[in-house]
XYZ file of C-alpha atoms in Angstrom:
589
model
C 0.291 16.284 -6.648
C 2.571 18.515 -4.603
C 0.309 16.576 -1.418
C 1.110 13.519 -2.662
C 4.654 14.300 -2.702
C 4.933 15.143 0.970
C 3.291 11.898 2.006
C 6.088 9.536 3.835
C 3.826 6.438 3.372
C 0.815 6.638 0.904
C -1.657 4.386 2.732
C -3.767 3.723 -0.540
C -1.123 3.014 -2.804
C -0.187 0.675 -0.484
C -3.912 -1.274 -0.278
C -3.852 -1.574 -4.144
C -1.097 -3.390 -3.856
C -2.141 -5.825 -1.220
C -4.771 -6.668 -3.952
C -2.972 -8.402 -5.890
C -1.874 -10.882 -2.805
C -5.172 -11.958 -2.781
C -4.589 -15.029 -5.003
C -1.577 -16.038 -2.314
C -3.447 -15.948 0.895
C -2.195 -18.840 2.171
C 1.244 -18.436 1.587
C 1.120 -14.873 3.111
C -0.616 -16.632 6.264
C 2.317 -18.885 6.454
C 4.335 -15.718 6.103
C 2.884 -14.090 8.652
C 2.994 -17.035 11.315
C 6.475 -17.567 10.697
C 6.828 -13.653 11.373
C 4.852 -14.234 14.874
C 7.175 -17.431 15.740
C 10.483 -15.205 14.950
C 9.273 -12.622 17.167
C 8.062 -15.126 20.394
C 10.976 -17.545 20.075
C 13.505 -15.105 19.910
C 12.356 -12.611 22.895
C 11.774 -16.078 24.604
C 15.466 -17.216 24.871
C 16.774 -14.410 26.924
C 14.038 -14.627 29.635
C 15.234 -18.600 29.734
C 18.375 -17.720 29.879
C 17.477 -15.052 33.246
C 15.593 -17.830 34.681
C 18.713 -19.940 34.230
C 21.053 -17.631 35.451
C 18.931 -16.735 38.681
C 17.478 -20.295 39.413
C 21.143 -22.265 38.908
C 23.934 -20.353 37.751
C 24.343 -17.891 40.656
C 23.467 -20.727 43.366
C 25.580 -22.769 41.540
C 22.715 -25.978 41.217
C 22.778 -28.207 38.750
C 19.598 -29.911 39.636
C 17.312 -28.279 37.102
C 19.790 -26.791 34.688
C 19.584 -29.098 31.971
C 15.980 -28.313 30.848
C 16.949 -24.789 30.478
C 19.567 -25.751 28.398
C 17.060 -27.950 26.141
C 14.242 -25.129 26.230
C 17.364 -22.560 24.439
C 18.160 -25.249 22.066
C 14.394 -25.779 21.045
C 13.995 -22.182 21.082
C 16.975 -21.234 18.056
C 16.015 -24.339 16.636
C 12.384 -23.317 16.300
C 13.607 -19.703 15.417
C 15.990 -20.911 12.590
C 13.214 -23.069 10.964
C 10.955 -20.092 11.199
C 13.625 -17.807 9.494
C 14.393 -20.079 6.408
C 10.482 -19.965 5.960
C 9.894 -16.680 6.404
C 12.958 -15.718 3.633
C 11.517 -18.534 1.376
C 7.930 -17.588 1.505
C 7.967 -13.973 1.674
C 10.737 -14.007 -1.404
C 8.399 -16.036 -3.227
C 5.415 -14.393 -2.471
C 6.838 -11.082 -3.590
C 7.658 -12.261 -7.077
C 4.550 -13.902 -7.793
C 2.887 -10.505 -6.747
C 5.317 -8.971 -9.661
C 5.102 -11.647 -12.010
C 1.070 -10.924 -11.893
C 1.665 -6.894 -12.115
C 4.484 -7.164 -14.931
C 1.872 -9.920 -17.130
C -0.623 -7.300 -16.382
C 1.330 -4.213 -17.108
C 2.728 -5.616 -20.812
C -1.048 -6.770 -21.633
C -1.684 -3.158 -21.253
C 1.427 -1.804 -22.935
C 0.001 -4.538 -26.239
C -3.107 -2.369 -26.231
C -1.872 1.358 -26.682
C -2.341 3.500 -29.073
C 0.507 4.779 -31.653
C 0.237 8.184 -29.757
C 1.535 6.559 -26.239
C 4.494 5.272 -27.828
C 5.155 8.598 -30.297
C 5.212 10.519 -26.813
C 6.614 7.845 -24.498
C 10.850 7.301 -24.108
C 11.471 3.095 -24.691
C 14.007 3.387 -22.272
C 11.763 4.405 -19.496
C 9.064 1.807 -20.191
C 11.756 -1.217 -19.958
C 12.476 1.042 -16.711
C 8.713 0.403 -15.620
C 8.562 -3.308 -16.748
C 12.057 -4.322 -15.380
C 13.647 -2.651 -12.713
C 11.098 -1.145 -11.193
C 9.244 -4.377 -10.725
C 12.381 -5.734 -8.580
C 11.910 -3.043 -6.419
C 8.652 -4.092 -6.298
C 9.144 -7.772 -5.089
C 11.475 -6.697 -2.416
C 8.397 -4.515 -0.601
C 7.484 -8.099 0.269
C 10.743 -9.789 0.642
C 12.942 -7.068 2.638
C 10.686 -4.335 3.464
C 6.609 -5.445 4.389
C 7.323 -8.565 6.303
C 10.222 -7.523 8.057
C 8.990 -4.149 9.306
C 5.805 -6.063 10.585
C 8.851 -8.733 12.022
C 10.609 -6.120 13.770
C 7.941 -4.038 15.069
C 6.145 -7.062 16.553
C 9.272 -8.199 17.719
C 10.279 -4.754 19.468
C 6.317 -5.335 20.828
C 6.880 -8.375 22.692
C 10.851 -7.784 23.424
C 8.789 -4.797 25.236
C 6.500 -6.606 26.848
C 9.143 -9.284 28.394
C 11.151 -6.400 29.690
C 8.197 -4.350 31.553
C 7.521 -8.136 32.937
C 11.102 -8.670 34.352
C 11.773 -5.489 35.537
C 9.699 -1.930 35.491
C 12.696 0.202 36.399
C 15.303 -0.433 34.284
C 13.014 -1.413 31.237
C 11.562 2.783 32.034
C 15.451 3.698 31.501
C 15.405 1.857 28.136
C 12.296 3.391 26.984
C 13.483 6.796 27.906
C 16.160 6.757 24.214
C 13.016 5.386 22.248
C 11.158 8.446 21.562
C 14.635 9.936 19.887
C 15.291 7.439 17.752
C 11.592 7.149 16.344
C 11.931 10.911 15.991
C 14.988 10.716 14.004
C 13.828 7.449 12.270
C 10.590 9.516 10.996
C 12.977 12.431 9.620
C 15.228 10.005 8.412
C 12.012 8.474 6.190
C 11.426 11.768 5.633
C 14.234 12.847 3.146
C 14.449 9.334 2.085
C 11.584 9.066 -0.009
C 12.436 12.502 -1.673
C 15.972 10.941 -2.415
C 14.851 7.267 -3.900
C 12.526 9.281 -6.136
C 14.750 11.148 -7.143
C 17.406 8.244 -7.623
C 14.254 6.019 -9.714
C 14.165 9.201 -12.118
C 17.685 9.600 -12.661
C 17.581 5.437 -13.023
C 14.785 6.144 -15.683
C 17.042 8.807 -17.346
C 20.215 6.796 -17.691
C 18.100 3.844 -19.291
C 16.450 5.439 -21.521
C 19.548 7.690 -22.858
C 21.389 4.305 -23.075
C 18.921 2.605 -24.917
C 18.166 5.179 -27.456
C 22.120 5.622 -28.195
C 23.008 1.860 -28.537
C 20.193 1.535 -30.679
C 21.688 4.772 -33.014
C 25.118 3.887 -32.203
C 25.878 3.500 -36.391
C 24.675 7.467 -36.664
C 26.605 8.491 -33.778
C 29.820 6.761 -35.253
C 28.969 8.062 -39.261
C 28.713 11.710 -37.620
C 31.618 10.966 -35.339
C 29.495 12.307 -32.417
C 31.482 9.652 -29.623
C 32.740 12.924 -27.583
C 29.714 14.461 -27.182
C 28.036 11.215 -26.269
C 30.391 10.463 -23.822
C 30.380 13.963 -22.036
C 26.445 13.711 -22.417
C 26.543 10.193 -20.851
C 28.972 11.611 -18.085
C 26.662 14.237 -16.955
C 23.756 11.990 -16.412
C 25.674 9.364 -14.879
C 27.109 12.260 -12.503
C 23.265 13.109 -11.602
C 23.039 9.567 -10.824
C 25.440 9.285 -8.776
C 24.532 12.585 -6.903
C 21.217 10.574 -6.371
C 22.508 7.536 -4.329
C 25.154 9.640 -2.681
C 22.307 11.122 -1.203
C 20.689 8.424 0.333
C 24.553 7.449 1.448
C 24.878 10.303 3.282
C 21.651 10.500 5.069
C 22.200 6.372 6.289
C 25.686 7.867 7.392
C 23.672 10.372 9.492
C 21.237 8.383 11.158
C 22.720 4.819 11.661
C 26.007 6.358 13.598
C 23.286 8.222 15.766
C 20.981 5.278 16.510
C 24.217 2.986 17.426
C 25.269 5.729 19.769
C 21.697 5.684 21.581
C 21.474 2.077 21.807
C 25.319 2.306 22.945
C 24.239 4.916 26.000
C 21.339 3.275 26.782
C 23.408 -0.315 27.536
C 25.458 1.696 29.635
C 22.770 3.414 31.351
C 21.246 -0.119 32.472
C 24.426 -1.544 33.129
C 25.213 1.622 35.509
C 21.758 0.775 37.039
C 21.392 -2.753 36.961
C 25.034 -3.096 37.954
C 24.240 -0.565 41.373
C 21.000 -2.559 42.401
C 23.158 -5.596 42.038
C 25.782 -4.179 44.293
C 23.283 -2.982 46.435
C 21.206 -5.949 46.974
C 17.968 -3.683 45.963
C 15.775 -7.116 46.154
C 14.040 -6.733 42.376
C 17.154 -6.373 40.485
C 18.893 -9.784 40.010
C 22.021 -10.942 37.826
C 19.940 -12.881 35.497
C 17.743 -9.567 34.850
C 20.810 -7.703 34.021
C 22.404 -10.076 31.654
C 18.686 -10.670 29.460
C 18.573 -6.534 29.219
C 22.131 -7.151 27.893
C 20.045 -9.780 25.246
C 16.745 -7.161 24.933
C 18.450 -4.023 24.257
C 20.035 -4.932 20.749
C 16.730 -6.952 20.536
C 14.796 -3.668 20.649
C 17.003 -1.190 19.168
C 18.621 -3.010 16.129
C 15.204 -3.560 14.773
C 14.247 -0.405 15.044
C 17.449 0.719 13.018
C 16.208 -1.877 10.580
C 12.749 -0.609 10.197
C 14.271 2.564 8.683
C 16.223 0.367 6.619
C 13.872 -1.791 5.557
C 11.457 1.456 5.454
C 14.289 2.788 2.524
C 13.732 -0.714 0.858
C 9.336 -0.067 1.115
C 10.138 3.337 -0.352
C 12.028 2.348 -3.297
C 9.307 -0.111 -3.666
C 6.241 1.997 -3.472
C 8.072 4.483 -5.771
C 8.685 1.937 -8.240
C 4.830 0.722 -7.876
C 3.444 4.187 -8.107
C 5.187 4.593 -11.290
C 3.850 1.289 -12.555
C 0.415 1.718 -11.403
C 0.822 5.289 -13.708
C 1.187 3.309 -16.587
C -1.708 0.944 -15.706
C -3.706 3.796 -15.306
C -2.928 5.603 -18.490
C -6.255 5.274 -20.569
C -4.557 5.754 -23.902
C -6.279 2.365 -25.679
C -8.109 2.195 -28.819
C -11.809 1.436 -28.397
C -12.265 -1.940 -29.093
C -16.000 -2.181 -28.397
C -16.605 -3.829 -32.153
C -18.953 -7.060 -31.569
C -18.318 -8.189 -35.237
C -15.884 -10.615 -36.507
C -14.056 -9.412 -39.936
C -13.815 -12.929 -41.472
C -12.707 -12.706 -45.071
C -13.556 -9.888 -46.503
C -14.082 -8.448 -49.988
C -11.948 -5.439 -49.688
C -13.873 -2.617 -50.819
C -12.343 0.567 -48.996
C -14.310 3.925 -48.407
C -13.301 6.751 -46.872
C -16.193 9.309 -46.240
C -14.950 13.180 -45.119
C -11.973 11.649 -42.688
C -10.049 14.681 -40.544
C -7.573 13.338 -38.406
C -4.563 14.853 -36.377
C -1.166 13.323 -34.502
C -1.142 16.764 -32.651
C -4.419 18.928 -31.611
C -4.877 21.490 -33.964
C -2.667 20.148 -36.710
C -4.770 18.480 -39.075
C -2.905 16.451 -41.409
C -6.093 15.048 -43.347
C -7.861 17.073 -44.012
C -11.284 15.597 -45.012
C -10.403 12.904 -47.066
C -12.876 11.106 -49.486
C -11.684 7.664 -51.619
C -13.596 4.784 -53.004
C -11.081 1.548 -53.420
C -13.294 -1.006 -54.979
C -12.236 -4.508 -54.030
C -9.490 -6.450 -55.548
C -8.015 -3.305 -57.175
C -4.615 -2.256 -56.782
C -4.144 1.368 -55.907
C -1.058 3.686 -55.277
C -1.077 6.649 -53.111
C 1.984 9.200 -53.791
C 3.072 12.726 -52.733
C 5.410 14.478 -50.797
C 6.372 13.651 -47.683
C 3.739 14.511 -45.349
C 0.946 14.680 -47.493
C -0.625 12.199 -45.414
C 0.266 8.798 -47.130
C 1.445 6.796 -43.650
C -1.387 8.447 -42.195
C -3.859 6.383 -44.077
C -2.747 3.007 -43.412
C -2.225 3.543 -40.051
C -6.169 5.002 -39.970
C -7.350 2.031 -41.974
C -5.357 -0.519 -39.880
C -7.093 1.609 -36.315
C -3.505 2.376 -34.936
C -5.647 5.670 -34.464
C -8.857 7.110 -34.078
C -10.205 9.424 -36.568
C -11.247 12.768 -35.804
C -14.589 12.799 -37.871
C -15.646 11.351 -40.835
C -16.070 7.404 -41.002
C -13.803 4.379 -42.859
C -15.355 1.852 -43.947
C -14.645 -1.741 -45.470
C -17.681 -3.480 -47.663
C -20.051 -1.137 -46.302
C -19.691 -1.636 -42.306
C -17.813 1.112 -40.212
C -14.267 -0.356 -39.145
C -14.914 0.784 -35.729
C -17.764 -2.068 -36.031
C -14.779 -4.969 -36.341
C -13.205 -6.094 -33.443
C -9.699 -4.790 -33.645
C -7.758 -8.505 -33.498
C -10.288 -9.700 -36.481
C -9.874 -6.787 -38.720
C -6.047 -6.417 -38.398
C -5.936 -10.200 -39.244
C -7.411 -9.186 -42.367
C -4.719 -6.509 -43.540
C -1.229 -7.114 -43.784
C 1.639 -4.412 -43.987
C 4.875 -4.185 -45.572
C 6.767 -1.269 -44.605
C 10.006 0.578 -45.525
C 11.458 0.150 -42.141
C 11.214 -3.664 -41.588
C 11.110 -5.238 -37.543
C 12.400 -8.385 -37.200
C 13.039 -10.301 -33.913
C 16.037 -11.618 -32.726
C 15.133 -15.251 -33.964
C 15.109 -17.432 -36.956
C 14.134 -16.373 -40.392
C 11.238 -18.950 -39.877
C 9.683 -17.761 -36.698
C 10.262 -14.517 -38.204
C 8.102 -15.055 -40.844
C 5.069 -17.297 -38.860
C 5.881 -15.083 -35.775
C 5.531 -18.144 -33.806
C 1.838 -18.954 -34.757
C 1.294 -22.623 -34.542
C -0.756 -23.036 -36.925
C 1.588 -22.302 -40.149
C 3.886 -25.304 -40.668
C 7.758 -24.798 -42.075
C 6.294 -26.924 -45.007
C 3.654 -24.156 -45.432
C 6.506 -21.463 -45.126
C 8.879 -23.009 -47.954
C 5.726 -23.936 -50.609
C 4.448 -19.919 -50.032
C 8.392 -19.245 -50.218
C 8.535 -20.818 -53.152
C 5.159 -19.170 -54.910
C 6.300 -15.901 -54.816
C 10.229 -16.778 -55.833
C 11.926 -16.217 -52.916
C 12.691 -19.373 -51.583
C 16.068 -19.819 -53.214
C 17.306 -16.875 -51.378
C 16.344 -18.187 -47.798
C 17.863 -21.668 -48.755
C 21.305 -19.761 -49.550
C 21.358 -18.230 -45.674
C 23.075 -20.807 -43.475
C 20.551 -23.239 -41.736
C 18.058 -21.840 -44.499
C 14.661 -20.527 -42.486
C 16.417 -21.781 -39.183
C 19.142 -18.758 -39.489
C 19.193 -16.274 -36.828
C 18.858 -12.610 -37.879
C 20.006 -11.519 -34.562
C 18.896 -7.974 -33.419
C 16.170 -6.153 -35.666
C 17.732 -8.297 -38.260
C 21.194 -6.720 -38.315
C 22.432 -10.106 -40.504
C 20.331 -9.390 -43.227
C 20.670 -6.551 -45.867
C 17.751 -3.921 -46.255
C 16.565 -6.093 -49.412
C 16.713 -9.035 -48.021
C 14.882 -8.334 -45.019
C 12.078 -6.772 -47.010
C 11.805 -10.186 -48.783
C 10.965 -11.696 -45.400
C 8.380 -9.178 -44.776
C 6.905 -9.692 -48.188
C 6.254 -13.684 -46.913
C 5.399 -12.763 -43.952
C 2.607 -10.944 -45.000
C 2.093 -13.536 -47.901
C 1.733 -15.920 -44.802
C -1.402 -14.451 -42.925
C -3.166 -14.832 -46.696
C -4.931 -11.028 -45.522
C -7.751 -9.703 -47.684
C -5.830 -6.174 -47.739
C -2.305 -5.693 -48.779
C -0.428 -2.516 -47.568
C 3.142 -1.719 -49.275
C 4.392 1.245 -47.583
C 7.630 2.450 -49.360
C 8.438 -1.136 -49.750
C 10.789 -1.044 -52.579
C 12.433 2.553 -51.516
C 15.673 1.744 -50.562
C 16.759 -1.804 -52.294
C 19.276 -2.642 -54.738
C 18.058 -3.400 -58.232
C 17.764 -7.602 -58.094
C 15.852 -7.448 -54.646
C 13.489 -5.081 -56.309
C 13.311 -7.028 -59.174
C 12.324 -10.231 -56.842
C 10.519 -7.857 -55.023
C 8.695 -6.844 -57.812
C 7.759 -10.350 -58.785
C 6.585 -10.992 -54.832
C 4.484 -7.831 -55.520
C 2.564 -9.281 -58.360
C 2.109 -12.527 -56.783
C 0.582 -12.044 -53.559
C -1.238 -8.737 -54.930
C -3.357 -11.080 -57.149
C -7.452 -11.311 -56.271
C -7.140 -9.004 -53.091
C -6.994 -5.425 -52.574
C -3.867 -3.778 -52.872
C -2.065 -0.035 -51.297
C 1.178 0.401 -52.765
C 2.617 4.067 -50.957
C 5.480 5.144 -53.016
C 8.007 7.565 -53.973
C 9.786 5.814 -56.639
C 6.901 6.508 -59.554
C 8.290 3.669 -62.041
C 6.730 1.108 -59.140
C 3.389 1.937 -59.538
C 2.481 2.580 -62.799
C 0.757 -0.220 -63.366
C -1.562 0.326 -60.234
C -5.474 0.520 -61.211
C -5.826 3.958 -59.751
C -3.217 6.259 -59.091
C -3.925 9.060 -55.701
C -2.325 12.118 -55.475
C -2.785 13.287 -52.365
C -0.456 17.127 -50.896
C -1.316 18.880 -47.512
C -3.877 15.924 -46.217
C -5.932 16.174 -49.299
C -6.417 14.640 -52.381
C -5.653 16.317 -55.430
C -5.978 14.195 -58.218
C -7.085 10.272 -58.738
C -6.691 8.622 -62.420
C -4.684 5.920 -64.040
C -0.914 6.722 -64.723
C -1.665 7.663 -68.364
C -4.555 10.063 -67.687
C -2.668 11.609 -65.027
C 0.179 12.536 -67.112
C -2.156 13.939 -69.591
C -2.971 16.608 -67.103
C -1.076 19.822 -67.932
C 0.357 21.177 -64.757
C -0.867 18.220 -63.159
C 0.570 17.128 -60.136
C 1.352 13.831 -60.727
C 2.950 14.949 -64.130
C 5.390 17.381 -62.139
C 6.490 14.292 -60.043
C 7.161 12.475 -63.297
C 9.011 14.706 -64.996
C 11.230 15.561 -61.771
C 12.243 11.646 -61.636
C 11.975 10.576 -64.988
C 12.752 13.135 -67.749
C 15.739 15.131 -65.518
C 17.266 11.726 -65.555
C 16.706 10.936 -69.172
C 18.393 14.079 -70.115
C 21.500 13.776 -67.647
């Protein structure tokens, strides 16, 4: 890695990302033309205007003149039309290349596992997905094109010059070799500061993100000061970052336009003595087009290391793309059947799993959920509840053991067809920034509003959308900030109503609602519950007592499985301790 690091240009980096060009050939090829024409027609108009000078000007004819004059007109003409072209196509080229990466790059991000996103910051994969695939698109419309541009026009500015005149162009090339040694230095420390400058970039969105999104616990715990000094220290290292790169520009241009500077006067000096001395292969017309070449060849070369800062930033920002494109961190979806409808008979066989190697948190876990029956799992927090659903629903693999619905192992289903067949309501409920409708049919065509209201209306809830203003067209804005915690768990409870699933997951649904949403709640429960197989996680015992089969799981192990009255007939039971904690403490007070 430490290699890698010390690279200035990493060559095959570079190729895989000329791959993805391959779909554009033709406007690259038109690209690259126009990048040929900039570079002939505009080394082409000082040697007309020498030929001018020497063949008219200084003998004073004006037989002749005019088609000189026509051939520079043609010449910028051509050279304009080839500029607008090359800025079109090369701008357009470059975000079609990151339109094709970022498609690619999200389809990826859909198929991670949980684990990627428990370990990965938000902020720095909108970093990845956003910014960095700017700097991405402007490898091909600031940096690749016009480094090949300048170089190839610094090649045939060259070429002219040796043509017109050997000794003074040897004077020119005499300041070359310093500036490409202080242009290579000057790439040098470059690329160390731009990466540096994407991390801190990565940093500051990510510490952003994460405190907007919390800003109600920062405010309840009155933490503003401290997030402002926090914020002020990373914005500081920010800052540090591109007044690096500011400082080493200040270094290098100011040296370049002093070389370019003494070499004009060192021609001039020349030229100008030849002149004066009538040395036969130095003429006026040579003197002024070296006048015309020298900015030709050195501002370009400036450029390049410009341009090279702009190809930097952009092949930092790809490498840290193609990282994420790389990350292998997908569920294996290798299943070849299709889940259909199924029956709903759940079995767990001896299932160890762990979040964190080492750490079991089930810990060989055996249950038999025959289908249609509604089941509850309860215990502490971190017995391993969550942990279940998100095995059952293949957010994770298991460690051993197997899962299994009606007989076939789940790792047999492809993963789209089985998690069409299980639908979760959770505590936490996600909602988009859209309507309560799209919300609900998360923009699947093939569920109608009229479908929406008539399953509204089935499981009681459709009086409380038609209160909202617009009804199911109301906006919840932001992860549903408009809605109360109640009332958004009443859209999830349709939303999963919707997708008609052959599983139904309640995780903690009914934790943290005021008593009328629970009670509609409650209602929703026993409506869309009926004739499929039902998980209902909970703390709040009084939810779940009607439940088929009560689980008791502690520690990532089940400790005790029985209907709520057989459970409580257990002395020292553990389901009776939880009952007498929530029940018969309150009784008495």
């Amino acid at each position: 890695m430490a290699e890698k690091q010390k690279k200035i240009f990493d060559v095959s980096l570079f190729k895989r990302l000329l791959n993805y060009i391959r779909p554009y050939r033709l406007i690259f090829i038109v690209s690259l033309m126009c990048v040929i024409g900039l570079a002939v027609f505009s080394a082409a108009r000082p040697y007309v205007l020498k030929m001018a000078i020497d063949s008219n000007i200084k003998p004073r004819l004006f037989e002749g003149f005019m088609p000189f004059i026509v051939a520079m007109i043609g010449l910028l003409i051509l050279e304009v039309i080839c500029q607008l072209l090359f800025i079109y196509y090369a701008s357009w080229l470059g975000q079609s290349v990151v339109k094709d990466i970022r498609v690619k790059l999200f389809k990826h991000m859909l198929k991670f596992k949980m684990t990627y996103y428990d370990k990965s910051s938000v902020g720095v994969l909108i970093t990845r997905a956003v910014t960095d695939m700017e700097r991405i698109a402007d490898i091909f419309g600031q940096g690749l094109f016009m480094i090949f541009s300048d170089i190839l026009k610094m090649a045939v500015v060259a070429g002219v010059m040796l043509y017109i005149n050997v000794k003074i162009s040897l004077i020119v090339f005499v300041t070359l070799p310093l500036i490409v040694f202080a242009t290579k230095i000057f790439q040098k420390y470059m690329k160390r500061a731009f990466e540096d400058v994407r991390t801190e970039v990565s940093n500051l969105n990510s510490f952003v993100q994460e405190r907007v999104t919390g800003m109600k616990i920062l405010q309840l715990f009155t933490r503003e000061k401290t997030e402002y000094k926090n914020f002020t220290k990373i914005n500081e290292r920010h800052k540090k970052g591109w007044l690096k790169t500011v400082w080493y520009n200040s270094i290098f241009f100011p040296i370049a336009e002093f070389l370019s500077s003494l070499t004009m006067a060192m021609v001039i000096l020349v030229g100008g003595y030849d002149i004066v001395s009538q040395v036969p292969d130095t003429t006026v017309g040579d003197l002024v087009s070296f006048t015309m070449f020298i900015p030709m060849l050195f501002r370009p070369l400036n450029q390049i290391a410009n341009k090279f800062n702009t190809l930097q930033m952009g092949m930092v920002a790809a490498d840290r793309v193609f990282k994420v494109l790389d990350t292998e961190s997908q569920i294996d979806d290798r299943g070849e059947l299709e889940a259909g409808h199924l029956n709903g008979h759940i079995k767990f066989n001896d299932v160890r799993f762990s979040y964190v190697e080492g750490e079991e948190v089930l810990k060989g876990v055996s249950l038999d959920i025959k289908a249609g029956e509604t089941i509850a799992i309860v215990g502490a927090t971190g017995a391993g509840k969550s942990t279940i659903i998100n095995l059952l629903n293949r957010f994770y693999d298991i460690k051993s053991g197997s899962i299994e619905i009606d007989g076939t192992n789940i790792q047999k289903f492809s993963l789209n067809s089985l998690r069409e067949q299980i639908a979760v309501v959770l505590q936490d409920v996600f909602l988009f920034a859209d309507t309560i409708l799209n919300n609900i049919t998360l923009n699947n065509p093939d569920i109608s509003e009229e479908d929406v209201v008539k399953a509204a209306k089935a499981i009681g809830i459709h009086d409380f959308i038609s209160s909202l203003p617009n009804g199911y067209h109301y906006n919840v804005k932001e992860r549903g900030v408009m809605l109360s915690s109640g009332q958004r768990q009443l859209i999830s409870f349709l939303r999963a109503y919707m997708t008609n699933p052959s599983i139904l997951i309640l995780d903690e649904a009914t934790s943290s609602v005021d008593s009328y949403s629970e009670q509609l709640m409650q209602d929703a429960t026993d409506k869309i519950t009926e004739g499929r197989t039902s998980i209902i996680i909970a703390h709040r015992l009084a939810t779940i007592q009607q439940a088929d089969k009560i689980i008791v799981m502690d520690a990532g192990q089940v400790v005790e499985i029985g209907t709520h009255q057989t459970l409580l007939q257990k002395e020292d039971g553990y389901y009776r301790n939880l009952y007498e904690v929530q029940f018969l403490n309150a009784e008495a007070v």
